[in-house]
mmCIF file of C-alpha atoms in Angstrom:
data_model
loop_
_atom_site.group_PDB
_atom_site.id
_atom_site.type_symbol
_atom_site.label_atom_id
_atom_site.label_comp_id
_atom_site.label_asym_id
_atom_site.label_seq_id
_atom_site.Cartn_x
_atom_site.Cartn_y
_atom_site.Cartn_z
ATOM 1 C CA UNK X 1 173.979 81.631 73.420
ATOM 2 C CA UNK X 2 172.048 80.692 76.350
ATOM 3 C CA UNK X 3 169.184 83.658 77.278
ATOM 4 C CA UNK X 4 169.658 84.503 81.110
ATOM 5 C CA UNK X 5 166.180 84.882 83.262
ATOM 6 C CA UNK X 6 166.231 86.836 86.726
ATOM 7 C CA UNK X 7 163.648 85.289 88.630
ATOM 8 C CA UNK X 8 162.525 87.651 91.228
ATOM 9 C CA UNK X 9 160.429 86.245 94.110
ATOM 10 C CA UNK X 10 159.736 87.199 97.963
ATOM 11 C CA UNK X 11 158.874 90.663 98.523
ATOM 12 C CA UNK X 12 157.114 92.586 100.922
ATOM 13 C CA UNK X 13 153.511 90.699 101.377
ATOM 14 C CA UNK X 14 152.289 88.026 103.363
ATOM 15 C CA UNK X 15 152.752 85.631 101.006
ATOM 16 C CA UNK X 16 156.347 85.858 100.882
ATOM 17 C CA UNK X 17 156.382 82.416 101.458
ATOM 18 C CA UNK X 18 154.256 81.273 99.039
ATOM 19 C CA UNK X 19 155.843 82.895 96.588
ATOM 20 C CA UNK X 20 159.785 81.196 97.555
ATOM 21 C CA UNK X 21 158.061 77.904 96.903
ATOM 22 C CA UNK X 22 156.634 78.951 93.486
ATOM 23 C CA UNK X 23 159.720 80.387 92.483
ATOM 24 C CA UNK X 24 162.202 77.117 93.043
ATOM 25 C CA UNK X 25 159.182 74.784 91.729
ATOM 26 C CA UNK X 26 159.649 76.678 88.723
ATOM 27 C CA UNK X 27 163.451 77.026 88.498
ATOM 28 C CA UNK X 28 163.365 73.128 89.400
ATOM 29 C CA UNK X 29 161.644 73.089 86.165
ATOM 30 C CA UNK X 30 163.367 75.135 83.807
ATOM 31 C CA UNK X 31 165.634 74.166 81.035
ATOM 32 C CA UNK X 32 169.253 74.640 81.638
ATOM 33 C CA UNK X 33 170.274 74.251 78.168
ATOM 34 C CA UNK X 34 168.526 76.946 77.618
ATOM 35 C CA UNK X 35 168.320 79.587 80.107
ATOM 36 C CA UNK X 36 170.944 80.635 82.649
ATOM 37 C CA UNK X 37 168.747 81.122 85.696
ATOM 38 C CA UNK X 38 169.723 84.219 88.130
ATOM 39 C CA UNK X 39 167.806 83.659 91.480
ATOM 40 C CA UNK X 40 166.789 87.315 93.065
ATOM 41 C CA UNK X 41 164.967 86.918 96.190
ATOM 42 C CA UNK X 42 163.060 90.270 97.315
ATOM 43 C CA UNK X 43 163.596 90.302 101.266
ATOM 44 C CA UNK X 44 160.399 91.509 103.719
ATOM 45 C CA UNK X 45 162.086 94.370 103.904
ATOM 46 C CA UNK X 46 162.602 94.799 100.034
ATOM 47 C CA UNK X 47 166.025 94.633 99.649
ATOM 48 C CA UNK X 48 167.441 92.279 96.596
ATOM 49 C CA UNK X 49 169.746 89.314 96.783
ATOM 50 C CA UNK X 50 171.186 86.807 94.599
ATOM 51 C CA UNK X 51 173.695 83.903 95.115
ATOM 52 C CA UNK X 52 173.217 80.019 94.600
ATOM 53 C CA UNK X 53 172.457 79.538 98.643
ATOM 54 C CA UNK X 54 169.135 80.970 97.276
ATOM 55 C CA UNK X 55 168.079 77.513 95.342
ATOM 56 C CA UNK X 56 167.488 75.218 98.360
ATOM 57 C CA UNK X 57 164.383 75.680 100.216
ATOM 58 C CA UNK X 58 166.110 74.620 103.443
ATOM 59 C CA UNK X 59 167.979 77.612 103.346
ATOM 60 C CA UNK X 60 164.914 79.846 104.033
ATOM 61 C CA UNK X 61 164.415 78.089 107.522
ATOM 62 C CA UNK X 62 166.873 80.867 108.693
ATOM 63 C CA UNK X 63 166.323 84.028 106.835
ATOM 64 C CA UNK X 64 168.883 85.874 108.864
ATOM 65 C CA UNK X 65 171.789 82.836 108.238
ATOM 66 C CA UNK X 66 170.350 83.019 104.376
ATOM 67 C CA UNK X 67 170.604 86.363 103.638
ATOM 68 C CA UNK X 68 174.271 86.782 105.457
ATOM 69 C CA UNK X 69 175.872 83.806 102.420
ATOM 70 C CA UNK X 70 173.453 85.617 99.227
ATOM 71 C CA UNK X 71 174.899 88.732 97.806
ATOM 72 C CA UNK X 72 173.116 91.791 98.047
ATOM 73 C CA UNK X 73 172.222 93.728 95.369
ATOM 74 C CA UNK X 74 170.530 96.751 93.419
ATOM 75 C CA UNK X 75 168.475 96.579 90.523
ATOM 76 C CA UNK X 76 168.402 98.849 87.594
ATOM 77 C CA UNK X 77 167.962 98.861 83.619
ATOM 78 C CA UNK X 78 170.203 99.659 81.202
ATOM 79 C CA UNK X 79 169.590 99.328 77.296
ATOM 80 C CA UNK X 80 166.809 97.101 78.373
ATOM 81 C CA UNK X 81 168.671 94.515 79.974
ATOM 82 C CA UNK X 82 168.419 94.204 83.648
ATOM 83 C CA UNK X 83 171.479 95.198 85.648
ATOM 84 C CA UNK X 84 172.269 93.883 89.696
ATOM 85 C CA UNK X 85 174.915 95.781 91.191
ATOM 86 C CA UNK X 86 176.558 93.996 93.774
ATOM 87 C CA UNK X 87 176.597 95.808 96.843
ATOM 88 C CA UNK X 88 179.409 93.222 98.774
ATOM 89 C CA UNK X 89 182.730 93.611 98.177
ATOM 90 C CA UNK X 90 185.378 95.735 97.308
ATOM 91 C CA UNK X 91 184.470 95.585 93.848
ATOM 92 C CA UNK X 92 181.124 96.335 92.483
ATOM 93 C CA UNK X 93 180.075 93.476 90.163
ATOM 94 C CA UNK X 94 177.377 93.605 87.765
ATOM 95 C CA UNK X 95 175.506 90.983 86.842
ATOM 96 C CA UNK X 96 172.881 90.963 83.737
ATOM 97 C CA UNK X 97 169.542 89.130 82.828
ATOM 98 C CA UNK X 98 168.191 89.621 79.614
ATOM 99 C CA UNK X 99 164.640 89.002 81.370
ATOM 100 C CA UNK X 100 162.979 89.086 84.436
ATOM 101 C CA UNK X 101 160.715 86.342 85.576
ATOM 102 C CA UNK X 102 158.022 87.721 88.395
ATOM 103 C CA UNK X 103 157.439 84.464 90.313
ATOM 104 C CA UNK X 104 155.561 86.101 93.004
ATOM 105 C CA UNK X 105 152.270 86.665 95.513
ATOM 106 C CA UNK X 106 150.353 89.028 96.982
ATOM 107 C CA UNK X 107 150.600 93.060 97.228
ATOM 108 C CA UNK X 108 153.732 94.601 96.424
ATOM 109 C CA UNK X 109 154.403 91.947 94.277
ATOM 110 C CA UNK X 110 151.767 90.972 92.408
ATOM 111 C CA UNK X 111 149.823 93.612 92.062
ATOM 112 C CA UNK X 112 151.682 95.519 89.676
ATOM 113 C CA UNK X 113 154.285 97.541 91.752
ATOM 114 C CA UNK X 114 157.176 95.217 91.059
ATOM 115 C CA UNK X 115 155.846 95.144 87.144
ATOM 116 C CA UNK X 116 155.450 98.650 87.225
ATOM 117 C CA UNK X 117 159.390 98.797 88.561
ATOM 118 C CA UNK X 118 160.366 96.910 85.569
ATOM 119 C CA UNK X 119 158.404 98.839 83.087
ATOM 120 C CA UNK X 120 160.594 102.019 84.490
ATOM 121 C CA UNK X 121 163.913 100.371 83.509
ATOM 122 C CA UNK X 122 162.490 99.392 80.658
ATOM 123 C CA UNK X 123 163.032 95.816 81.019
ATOM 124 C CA UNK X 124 161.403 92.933 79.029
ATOM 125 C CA UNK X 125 159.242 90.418 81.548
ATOM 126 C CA UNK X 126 156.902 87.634 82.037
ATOM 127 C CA UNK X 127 153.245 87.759 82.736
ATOM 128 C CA UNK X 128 150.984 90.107 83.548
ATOM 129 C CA UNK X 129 151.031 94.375 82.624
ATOM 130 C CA UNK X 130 150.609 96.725 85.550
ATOM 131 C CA UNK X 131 146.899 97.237 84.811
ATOM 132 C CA UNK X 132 146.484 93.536 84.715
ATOM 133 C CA UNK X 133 148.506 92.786 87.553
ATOM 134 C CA UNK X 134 146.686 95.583 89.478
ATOM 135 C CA UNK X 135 142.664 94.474 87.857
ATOM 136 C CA UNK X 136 143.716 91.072 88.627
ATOM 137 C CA UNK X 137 144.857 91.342 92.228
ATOM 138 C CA UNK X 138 142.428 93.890 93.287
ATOM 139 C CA UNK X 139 138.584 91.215 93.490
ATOM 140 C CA UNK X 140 136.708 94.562 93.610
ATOM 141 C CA UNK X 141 137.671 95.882 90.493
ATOM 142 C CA UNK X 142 138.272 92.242 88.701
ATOM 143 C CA UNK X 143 134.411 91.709 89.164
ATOM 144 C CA UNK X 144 133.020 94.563 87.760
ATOM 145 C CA UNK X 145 135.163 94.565 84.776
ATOM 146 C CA UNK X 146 134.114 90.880 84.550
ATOM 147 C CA UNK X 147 130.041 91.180 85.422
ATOM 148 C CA UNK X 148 130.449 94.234 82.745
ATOM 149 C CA UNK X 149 131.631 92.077 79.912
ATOM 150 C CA UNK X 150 128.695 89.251 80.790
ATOM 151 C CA UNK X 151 130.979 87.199 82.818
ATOM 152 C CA UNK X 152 129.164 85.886 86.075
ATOM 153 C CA UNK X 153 130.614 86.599 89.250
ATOM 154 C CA UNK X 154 129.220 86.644 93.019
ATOM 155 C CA UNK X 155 127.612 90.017 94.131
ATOM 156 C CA UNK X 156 129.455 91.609 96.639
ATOM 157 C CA UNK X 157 129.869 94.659 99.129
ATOM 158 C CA UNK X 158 133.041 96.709 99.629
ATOM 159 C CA UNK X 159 134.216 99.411 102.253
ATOM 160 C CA UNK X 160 136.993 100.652 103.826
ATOM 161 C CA UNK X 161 138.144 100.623 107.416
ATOM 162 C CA UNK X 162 137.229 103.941 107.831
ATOM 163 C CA UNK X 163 133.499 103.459 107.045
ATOM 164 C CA UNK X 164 133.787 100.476 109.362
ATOM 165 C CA UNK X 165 134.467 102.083 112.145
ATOM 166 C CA UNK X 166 131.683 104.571 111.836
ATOM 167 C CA UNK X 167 129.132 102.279 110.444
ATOM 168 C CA UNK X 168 129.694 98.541 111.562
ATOM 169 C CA UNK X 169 126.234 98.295 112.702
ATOM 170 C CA UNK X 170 124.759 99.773 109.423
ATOM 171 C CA UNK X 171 126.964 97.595 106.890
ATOM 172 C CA UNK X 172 125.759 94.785 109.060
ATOM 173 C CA UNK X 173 122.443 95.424 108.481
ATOM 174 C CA UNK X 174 122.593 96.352 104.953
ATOM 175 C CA UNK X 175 124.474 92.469 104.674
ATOM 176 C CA UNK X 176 122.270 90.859 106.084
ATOM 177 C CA UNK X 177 119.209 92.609 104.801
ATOM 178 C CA UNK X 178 121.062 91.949 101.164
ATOM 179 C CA UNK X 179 122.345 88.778 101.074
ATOM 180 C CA UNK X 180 122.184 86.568 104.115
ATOM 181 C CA UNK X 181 123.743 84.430 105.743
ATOM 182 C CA UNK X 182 126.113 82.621 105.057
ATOM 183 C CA UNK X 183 128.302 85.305 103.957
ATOM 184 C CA UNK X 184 132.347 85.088 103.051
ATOM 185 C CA UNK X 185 134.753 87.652 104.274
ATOM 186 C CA UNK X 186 138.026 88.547 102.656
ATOM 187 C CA UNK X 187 140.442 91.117 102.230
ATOM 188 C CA UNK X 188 140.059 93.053 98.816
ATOM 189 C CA UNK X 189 143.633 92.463 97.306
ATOM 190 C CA UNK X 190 145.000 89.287 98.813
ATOM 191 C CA UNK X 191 145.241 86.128 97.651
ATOM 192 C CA UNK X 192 146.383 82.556 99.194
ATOM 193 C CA UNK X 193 143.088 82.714 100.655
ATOM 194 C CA UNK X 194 144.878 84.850 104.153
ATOM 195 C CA UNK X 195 142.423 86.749 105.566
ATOM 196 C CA UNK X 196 139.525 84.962 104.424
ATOM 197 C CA UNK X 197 136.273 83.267 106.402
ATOM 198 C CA UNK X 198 132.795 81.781 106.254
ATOM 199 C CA UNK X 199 130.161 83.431 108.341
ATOM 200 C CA UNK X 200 127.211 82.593 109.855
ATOM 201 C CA UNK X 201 125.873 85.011 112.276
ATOM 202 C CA UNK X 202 126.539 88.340 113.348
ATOM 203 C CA UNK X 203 129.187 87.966 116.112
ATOM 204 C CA UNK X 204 130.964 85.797 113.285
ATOM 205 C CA UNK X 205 130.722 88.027 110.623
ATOM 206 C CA UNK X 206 132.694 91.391 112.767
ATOM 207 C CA UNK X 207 135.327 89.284 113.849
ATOM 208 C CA UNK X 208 136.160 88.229 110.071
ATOM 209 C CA UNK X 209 136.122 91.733 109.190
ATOM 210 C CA UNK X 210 138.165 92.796 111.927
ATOM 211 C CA UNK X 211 140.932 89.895 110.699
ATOM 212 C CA UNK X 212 140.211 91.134 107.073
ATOM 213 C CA UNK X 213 140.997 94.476 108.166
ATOM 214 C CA UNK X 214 144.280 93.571 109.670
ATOM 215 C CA UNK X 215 145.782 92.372 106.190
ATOM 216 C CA UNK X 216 143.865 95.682 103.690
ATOM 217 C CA UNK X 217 142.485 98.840 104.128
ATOM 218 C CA UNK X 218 138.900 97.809 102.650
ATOM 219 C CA UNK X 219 137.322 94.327 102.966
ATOM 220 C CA UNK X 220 134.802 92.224 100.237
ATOM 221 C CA UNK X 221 131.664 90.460 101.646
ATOM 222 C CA UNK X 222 129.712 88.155 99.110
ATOM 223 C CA UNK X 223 127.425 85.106 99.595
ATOM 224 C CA UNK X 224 128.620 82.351 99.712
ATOM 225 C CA UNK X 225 127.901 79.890 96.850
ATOM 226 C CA UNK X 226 126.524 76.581 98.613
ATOM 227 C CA UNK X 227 126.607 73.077 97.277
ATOM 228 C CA UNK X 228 130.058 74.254 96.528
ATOM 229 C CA UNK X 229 132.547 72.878 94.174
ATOM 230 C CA UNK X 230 135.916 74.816 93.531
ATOM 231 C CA UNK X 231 137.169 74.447 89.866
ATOM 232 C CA UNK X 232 140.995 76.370 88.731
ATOM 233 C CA UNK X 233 141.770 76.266 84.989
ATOM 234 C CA UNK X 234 144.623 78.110 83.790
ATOM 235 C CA UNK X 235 145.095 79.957 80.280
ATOM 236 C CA UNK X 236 148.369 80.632 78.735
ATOM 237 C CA UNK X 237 149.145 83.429 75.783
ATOM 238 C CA UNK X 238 148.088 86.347 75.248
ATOM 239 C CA UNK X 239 144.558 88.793 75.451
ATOM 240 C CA UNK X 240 144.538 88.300 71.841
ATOM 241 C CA UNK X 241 145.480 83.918 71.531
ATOM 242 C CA UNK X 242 145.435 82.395 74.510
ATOM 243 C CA UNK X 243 144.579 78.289 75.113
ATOM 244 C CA UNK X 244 143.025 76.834 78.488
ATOM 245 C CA UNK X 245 144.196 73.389 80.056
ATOM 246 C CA UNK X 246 141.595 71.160 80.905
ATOM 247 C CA UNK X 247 140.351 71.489 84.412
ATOM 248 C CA UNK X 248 141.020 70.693 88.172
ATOM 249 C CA UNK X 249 139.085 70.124 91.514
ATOM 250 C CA UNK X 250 140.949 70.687 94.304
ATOM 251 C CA UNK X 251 139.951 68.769 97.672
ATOM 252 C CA UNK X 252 139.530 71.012 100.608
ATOM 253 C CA UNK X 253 139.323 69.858 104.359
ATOM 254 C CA UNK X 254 136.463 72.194 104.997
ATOM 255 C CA UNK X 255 133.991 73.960 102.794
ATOM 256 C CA UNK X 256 136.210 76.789 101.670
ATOM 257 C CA UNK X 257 139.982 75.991 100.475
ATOM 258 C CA UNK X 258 141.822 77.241 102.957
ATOM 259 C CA UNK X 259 145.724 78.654 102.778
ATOM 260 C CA UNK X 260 146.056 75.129 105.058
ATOM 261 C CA UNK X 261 144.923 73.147 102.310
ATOM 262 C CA UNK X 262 146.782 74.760 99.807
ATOM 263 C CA UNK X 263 150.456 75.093 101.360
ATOM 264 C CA UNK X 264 150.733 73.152 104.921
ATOM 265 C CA UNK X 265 148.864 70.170 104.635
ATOM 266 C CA UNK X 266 151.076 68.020 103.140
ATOM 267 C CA UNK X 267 154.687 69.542 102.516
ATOM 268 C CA UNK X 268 155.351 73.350 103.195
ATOM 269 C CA UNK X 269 158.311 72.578 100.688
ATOM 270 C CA UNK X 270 155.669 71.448 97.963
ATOM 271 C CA UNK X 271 153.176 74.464 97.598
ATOM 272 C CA UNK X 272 150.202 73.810 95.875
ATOM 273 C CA UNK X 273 151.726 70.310 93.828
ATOM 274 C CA UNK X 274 151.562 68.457 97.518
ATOM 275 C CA UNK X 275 148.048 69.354 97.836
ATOM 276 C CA UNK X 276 144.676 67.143 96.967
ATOM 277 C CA UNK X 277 143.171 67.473 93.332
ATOM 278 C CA UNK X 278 141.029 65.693 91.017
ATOM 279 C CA UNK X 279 143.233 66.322 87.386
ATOM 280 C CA UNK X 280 140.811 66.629 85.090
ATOM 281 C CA UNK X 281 138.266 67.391 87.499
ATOM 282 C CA UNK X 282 135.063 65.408 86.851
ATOM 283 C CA UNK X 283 132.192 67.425 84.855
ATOM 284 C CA UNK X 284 130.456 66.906 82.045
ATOM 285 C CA UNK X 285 132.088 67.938 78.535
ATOM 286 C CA UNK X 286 129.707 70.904 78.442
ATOM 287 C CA UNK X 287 130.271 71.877 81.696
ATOM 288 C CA UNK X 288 133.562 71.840 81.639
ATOM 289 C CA UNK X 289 133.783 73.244 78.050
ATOM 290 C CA UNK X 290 131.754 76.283 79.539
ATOM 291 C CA UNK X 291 134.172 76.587 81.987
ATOM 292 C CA UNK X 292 137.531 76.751 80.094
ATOM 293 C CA UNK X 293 135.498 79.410 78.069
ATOM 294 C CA UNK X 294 134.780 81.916 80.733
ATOM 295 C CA UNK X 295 138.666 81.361 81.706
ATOM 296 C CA UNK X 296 139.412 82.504 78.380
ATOM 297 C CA UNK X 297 137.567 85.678 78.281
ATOM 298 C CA UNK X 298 138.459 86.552 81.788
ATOM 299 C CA UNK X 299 142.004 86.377 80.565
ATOM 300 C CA UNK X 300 141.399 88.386 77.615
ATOM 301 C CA UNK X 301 139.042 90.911 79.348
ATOM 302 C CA UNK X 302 141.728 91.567 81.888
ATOM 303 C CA UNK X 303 144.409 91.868 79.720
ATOM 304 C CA UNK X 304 146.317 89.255 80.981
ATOM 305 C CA UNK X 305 150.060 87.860 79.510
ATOM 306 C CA UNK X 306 151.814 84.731 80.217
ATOM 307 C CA UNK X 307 150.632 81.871 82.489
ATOM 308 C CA UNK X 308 147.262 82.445 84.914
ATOM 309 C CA UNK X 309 144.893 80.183 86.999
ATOM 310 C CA UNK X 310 141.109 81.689 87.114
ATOM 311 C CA UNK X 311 139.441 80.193 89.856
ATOM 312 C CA UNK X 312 135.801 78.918 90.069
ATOM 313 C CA UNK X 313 132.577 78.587 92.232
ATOM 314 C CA UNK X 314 130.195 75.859 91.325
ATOM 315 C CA UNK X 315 127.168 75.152 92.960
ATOM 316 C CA UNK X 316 126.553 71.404 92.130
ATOM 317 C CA UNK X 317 122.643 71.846 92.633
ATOM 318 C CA UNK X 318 121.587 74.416 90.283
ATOM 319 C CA UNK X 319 124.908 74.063 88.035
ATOM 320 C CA UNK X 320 125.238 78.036 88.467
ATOM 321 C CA UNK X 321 129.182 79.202 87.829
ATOM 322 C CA UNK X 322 131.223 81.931 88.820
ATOM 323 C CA UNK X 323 134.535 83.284 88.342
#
C-alpha cells in the first residue's frame, strides 16, 4: 500500500514563488510507486488548494484562472493523519495524507508557523521542528547559537525599525566606527537573498536599510567578507546522524549571489537547478573536508531534521570561513 505525501508549498511570504518551483522539482522527482503525491498549494492569502491543475508550472502564470480549476480546501488532523476537507461542492470530500511534505520559503512558511500548524494536528512531517525552523530562519539568532558552540560566523549588528527611526544617524556611526565599509544589508528572517545589498558609503548604506525594512521589522548589518567565494553543502538525517554531500560553488553575476542569479537568470521554471555551479566546487581536500564539517555541526547544533543546505563565506586570501 502506497504511503500518500501532502506536499504543501506557497504561502504567505515573498518567496511564494520560489517555493512553487521547489515544490514541483521535487514532486517531478518523487517515486510514484511509492508515494501517492497530494499537491496543496498555500495561496498569498493562505487559503489551501489541491487538484492536479496544481502540477504544471504554467498554470501559475494566472493565479486567479489557477485557483478557479484547484479545489479548495481546509486542513485539519485526525488520528494523526492529515485530513483536507473539500470546501467545493455539494458534498464535502475528504481527502487524507499520511504525511505532510513542507516544500516551502520564507516567513510564514518556513519559519516554523506552518510546522508549528502541523505539530497542533498532530501530524507526522518532513524536515525541520518549530525551534529549528524558527533558529534557522531567523540569521540573528542562528549566529549566536552558532558563534556559541565555536562555529565561525560574520559579526553583525541588529535593530528594529523602531530604533531606526530614532537613531539612524547613531547606528550609522556605531557601523561604521565598528566595522567599515563595505558593509551587507539584509532583512533578519528572509531568505532568497530579497532584501539584501552591498554597501559602500553612507547614502548607500540608509537606502538598503530602508529596502530591508520594507520586507522585516529589524534588519542585520555585517561586513562583508572580501575575496569572496560562496560555498552551499547540504546535510541530510538527523541532529544525532546526519551525512554531508560534497560541495558546490555557485557562479554569481556580481559579488554577492543575488535572487537574479539564483531564480531568473536562466529559467524562472528551473529554480536554483538552471543556475551556474561548480559541482564539486574546487578546494583542497582539507578545505573542503573542514567545510562539510562545520555543515554538520550547524545541523546538529540547530536541531535540524530532513534535508538542509548551510551556506558559506570564503575569503580566498586568508582562507577564513564562515557559515
Amino acid at each position: 500500500m502506497k504511503t500518500s505525501v501532502a506536499v504543501l508549498f506557497g504561502g504567505r511570504s515573498v518567496e511564494h514563488e520560489v517555493s512553487v518551483v521547489s515544490a514541483l522539482q521535487a514532486i517531478a522527482n518523487m517515486d510514484k510507486e511509492k508515494y501517492d503525491i497530494i499537491p496543496v498549494y498555500i495561496s498569498k492569502s493562505g487559503d489551501f488548494y489541491t487538484g492536479d491543475v496544481l502540477l504544471d508550472v504554467e498554470n501559475f502564470r494566472d493565479i486567479p484562472a489557477l485557483i478557479k480549476k484547484a479545489r479548495q480546501v481546509v486542513p485539519y488532523g485526525a488520528d494523526g493523519v492529515l485530513k483536507l476537507v473539500s470546501l467545493s461542492g455539494l458534498s464535502k470530500k475528504v481527502i487524507s495524507a499520511d504525511v505532510a511534505f513542507p516544500i516551502v520559503h520564507g516567513t510564514n512558511c518556513e519559519d516554523g508557523t506552518l510546522q508549528g500548524l502541523l505539530e497542533l494536528y498532530n501530524i507526522p512531517y518532513v524536515g525541520c521542528n518549530v525551534m529549528s525552523a524558527a533558529a534557522g530562519m531567523d540569521k540573528y539568532v542562528s549566529k549566536i547559537m552558532l558563534k556559541d558552540a565555536g562555529i565561525p560566523v560574520v559579526d553583525a549588528k541588529r535593530f528594529y525599525n523602531f530604533e531606526w527611526r530614532s537613531g539612524k544617524d547613531g547606528i550609522c556611526d556605531a557601523l561604521e566606527k565598528e566595522y567599515g565599509y563595505p558593509l551587507i544589508v539584509k532583512p533578519v528572517n528572509l531568505g532568497s537573498s530579497v532584501g539584501i545589498t552591498k554597501v559602500s558609503d553612507r547614502d548607500a548604506l540608509v537606502e538598503a536599510v530602508e529596502l530591508a525594512l520594507s520586507f522585516a521589522d529589524n534588519v542585520l548589518v555585517e561586513r562583508a567578507v572580501q575575496n569572496l567565494r560562496e560555498i552551499n553543502c547540504s546535510v541530510y538525517g538527523s541532529a544525532s546522524v546526519n551525512h554531508a554531500s560534497v560541495c558546490e560553488e555557485p557562479i554569481s553575476a556580481d559579488d554577492i549571489l543575488s535572487y537574479a542569479d539564483k531564480y531568473t537568470s536562466s529559467s524562472s521554471s528551473k529554480g536554483m537547478s538552471g543556475s551556474k555551479r561548480r559541482i564539486p566546487a574546487e578546494l583542497p581536500e582539507e578545505v573542503a573536508e573542514k567545510i562539510r564539517t562545520f555543515a554538520q555541526k550547524t545541523f546538529t547544533v540547530l536541531d535540524c531534521s530532513g534535508v538542509a543546505r548551510i551556506d558559506f563565506l570564503m575569503d580566498d586570501s586568508s582562507g577564513e570561513i564562515f557559515v
